[in-house]
PDB file of C-alpha atoms in Angstrom:
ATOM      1  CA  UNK Z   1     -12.608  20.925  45.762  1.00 60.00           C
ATOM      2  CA  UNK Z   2     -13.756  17.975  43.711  1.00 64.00           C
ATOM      3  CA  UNK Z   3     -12.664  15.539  45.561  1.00 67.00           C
ATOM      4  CA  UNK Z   4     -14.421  17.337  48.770  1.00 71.00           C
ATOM      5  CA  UNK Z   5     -17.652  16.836  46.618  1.00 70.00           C
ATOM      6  CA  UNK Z   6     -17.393  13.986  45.607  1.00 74.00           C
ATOM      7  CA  UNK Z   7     -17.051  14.950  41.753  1.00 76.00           C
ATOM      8  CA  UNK Z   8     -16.013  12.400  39.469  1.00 82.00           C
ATOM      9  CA  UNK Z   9     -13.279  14.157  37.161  1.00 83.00           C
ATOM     10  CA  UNK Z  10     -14.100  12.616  33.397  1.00 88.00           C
ATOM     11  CA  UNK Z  11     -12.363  13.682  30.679  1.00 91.00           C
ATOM     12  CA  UNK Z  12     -14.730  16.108  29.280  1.00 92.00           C
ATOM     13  CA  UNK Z  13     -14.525  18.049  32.895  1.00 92.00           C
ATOM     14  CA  UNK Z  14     -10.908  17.673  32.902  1.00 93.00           C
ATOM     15  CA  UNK Z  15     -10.370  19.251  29.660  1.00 94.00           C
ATOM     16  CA  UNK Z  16     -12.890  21.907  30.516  1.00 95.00           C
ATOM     17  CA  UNK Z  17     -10.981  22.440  33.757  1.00 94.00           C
ATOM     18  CA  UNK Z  18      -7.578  22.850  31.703  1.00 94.00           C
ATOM     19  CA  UNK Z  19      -9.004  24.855  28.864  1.00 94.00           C
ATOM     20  CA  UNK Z  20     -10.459  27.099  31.521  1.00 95.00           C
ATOM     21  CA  UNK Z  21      -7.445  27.760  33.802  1.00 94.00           C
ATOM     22  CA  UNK Z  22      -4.924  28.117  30.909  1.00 93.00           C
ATOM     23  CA  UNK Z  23      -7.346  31.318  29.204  1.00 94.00           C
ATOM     24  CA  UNK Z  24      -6.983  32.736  33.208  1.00 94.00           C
ATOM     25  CA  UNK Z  25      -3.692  32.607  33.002  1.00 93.00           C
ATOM     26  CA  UNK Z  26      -3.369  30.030  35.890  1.00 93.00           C
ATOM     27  CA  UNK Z  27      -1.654  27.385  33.632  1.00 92.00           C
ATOM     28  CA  UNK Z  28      -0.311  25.644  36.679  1.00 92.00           C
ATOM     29  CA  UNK Z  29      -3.465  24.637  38.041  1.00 93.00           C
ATOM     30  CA  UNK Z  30      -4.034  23.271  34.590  1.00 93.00           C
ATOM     31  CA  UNK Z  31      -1.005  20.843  34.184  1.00 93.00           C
ATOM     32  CA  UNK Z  32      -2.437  19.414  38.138  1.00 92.00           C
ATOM     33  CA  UNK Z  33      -5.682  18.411  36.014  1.00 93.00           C
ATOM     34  CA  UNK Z  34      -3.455  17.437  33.497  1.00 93.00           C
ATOM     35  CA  UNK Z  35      -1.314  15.529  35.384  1.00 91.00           C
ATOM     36  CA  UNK Z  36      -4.020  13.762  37.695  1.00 90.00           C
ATOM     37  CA  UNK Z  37      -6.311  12.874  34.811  1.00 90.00           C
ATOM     38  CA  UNK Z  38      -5.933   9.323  33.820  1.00 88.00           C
ATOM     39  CA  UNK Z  39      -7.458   7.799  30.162  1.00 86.00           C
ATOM     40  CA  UNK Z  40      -6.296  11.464  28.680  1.00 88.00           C
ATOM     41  CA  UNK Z  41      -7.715  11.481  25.244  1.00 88.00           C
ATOM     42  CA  UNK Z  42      -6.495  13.545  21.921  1.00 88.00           C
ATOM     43  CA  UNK Z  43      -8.554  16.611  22.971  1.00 90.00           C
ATOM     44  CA  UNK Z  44      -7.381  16.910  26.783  1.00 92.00           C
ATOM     45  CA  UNK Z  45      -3.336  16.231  25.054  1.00 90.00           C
ATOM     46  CA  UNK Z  46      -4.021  19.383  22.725  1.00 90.00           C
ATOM     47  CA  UNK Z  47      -5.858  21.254  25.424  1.00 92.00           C
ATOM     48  CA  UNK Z  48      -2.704  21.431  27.762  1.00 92.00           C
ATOM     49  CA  UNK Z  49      -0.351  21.529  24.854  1.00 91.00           C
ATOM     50  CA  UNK Z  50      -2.071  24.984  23.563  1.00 91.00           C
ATOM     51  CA  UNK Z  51      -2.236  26.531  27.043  1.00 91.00           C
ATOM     52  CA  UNK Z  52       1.143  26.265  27.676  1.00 90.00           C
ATOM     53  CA  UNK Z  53       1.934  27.498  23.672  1.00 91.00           C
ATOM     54  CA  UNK Z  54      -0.170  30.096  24.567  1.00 88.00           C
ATOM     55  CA  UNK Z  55       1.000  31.457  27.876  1.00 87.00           C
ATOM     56  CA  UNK Z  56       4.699  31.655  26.155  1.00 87.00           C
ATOM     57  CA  UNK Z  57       5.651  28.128  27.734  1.00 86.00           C
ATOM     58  CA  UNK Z  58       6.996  26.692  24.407  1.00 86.00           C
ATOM     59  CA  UNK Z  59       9.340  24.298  25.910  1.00 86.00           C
ATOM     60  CA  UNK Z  60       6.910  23.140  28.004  1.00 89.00           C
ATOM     61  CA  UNK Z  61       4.465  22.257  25.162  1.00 88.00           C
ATOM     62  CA  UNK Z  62       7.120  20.955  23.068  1.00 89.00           C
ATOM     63  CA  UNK Z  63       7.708  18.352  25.302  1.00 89.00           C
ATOM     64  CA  UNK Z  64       4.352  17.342  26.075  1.00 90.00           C
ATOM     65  CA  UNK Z  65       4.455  16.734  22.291  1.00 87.00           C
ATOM     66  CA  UNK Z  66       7.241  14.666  22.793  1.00 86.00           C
ATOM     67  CA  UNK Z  67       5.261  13.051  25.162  1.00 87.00           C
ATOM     68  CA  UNK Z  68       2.477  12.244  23.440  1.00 86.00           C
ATOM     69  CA  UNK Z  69       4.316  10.779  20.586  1.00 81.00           C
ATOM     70  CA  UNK Z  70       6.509   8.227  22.375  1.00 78.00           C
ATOM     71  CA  UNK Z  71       3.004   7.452  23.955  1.00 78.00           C
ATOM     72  CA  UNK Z  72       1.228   6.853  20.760  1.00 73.00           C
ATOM     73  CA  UNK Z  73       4.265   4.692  18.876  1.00 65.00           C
ATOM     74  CA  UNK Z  74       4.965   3.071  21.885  1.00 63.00           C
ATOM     75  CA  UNK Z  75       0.619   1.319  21.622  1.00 65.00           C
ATOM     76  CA  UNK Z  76       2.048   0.544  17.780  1.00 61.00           C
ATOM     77  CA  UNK Z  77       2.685  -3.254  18.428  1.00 63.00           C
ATOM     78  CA  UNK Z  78       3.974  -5.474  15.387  1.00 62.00           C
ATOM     79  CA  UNK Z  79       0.654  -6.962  14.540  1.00 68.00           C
ATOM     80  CA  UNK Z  80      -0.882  -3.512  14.261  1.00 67.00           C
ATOM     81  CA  UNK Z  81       2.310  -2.172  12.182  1.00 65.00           C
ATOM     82  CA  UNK Z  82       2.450  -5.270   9.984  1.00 70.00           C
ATOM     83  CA  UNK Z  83      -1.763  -4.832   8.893  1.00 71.00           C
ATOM     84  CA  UNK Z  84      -0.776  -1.543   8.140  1.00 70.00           C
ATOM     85  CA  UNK Z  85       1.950  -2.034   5.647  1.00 71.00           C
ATOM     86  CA  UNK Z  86       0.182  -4.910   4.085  1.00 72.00           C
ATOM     87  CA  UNK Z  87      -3.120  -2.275   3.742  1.00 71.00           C
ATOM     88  CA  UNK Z  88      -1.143   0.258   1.936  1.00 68.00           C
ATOM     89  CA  UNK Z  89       0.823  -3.070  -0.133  1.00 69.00           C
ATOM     90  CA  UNK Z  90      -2.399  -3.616  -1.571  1.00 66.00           C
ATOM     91  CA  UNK Z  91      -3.332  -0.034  -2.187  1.00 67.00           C
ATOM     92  CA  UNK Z  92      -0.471   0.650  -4.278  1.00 64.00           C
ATOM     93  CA  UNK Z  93      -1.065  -2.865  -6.166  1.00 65.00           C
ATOM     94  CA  UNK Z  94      -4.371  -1.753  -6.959  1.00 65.00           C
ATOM     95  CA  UNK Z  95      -3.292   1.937  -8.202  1.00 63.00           C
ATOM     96  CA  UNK Z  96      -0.619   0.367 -10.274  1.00 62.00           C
ATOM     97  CA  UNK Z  97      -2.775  -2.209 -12.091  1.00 62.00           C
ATOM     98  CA  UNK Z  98      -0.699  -5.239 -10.429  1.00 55.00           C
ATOM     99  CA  UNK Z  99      -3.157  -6.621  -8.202  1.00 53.00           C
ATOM    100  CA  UNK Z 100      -4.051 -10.477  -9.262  1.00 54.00           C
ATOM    101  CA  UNK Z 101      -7.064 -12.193  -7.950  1.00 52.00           C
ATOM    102  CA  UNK Z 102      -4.957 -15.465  -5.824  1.00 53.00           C
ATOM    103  CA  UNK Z 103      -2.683 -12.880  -4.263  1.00 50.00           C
ATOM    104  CA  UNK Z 104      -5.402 -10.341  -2.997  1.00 49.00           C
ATOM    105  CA  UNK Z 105      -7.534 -13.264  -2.359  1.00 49.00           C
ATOM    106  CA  UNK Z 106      -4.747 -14.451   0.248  1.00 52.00           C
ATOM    107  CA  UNK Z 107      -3.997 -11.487   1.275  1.00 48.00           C
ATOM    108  CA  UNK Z 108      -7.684 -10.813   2.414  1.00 47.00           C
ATOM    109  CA  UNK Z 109      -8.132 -13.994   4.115  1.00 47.00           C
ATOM    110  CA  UNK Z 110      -5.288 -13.473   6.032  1.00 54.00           C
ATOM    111  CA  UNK Z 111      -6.029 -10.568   7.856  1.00 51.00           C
ATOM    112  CA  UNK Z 112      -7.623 -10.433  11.677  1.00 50.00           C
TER     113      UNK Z 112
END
């Protein structure tokens, strides 16, 4: 029906659209929306993942947990991993009262 109308499915209708057909009970219908959505967000993820909970489809949700996670750690590239550690390095300098001025001063200037 939306694509006989020409209506642009955005992630804010999608997610409607799944929310919607999981509370009628038509969960199917939801995972096509689901499934033909593309640039998913967090919200449209949870959506699906709490319809199926919800209409006793555990396994189902489970694995679109699954899912989502390899999805997420798989974006998690070195550079992004290696700013991170070196974020919370400096953190727990700082709590700890060992953070010295050339260190943190390198430290700083070498982050993009």
């Amino acid at each position: 029906m939306l694509k006989e109308n020409n209506i642009r499915m955005t992630v804010f209708l999608g997610t409607a659209l799944v929310d919607m057909y999981a509370k009628c009970g038509e969960v199917h219908l939801g995972v096509e929306v689901f499934e033909g959505m593309k640039g998913k967000n967090v919200l449209v993820w949870t959506t699906m993942i709490k319809g199926l909970a919800m209409l006793g489809r555990g396994s189902d949700s489970l694995m679109l947990v699954s899912q989502r996670r390899a999805q997420v750690l798989s974006r998690m590239t070195l550079p992004s991993l290696a700013r991170s550690v070196r974020a919370h390095a400096l953190g727990w300098l700082t709590r700890v009262g060992s953070f010295s001025i050339p260190w943190s001063t390198t430290m700083v200037l070498n982050q993009r």
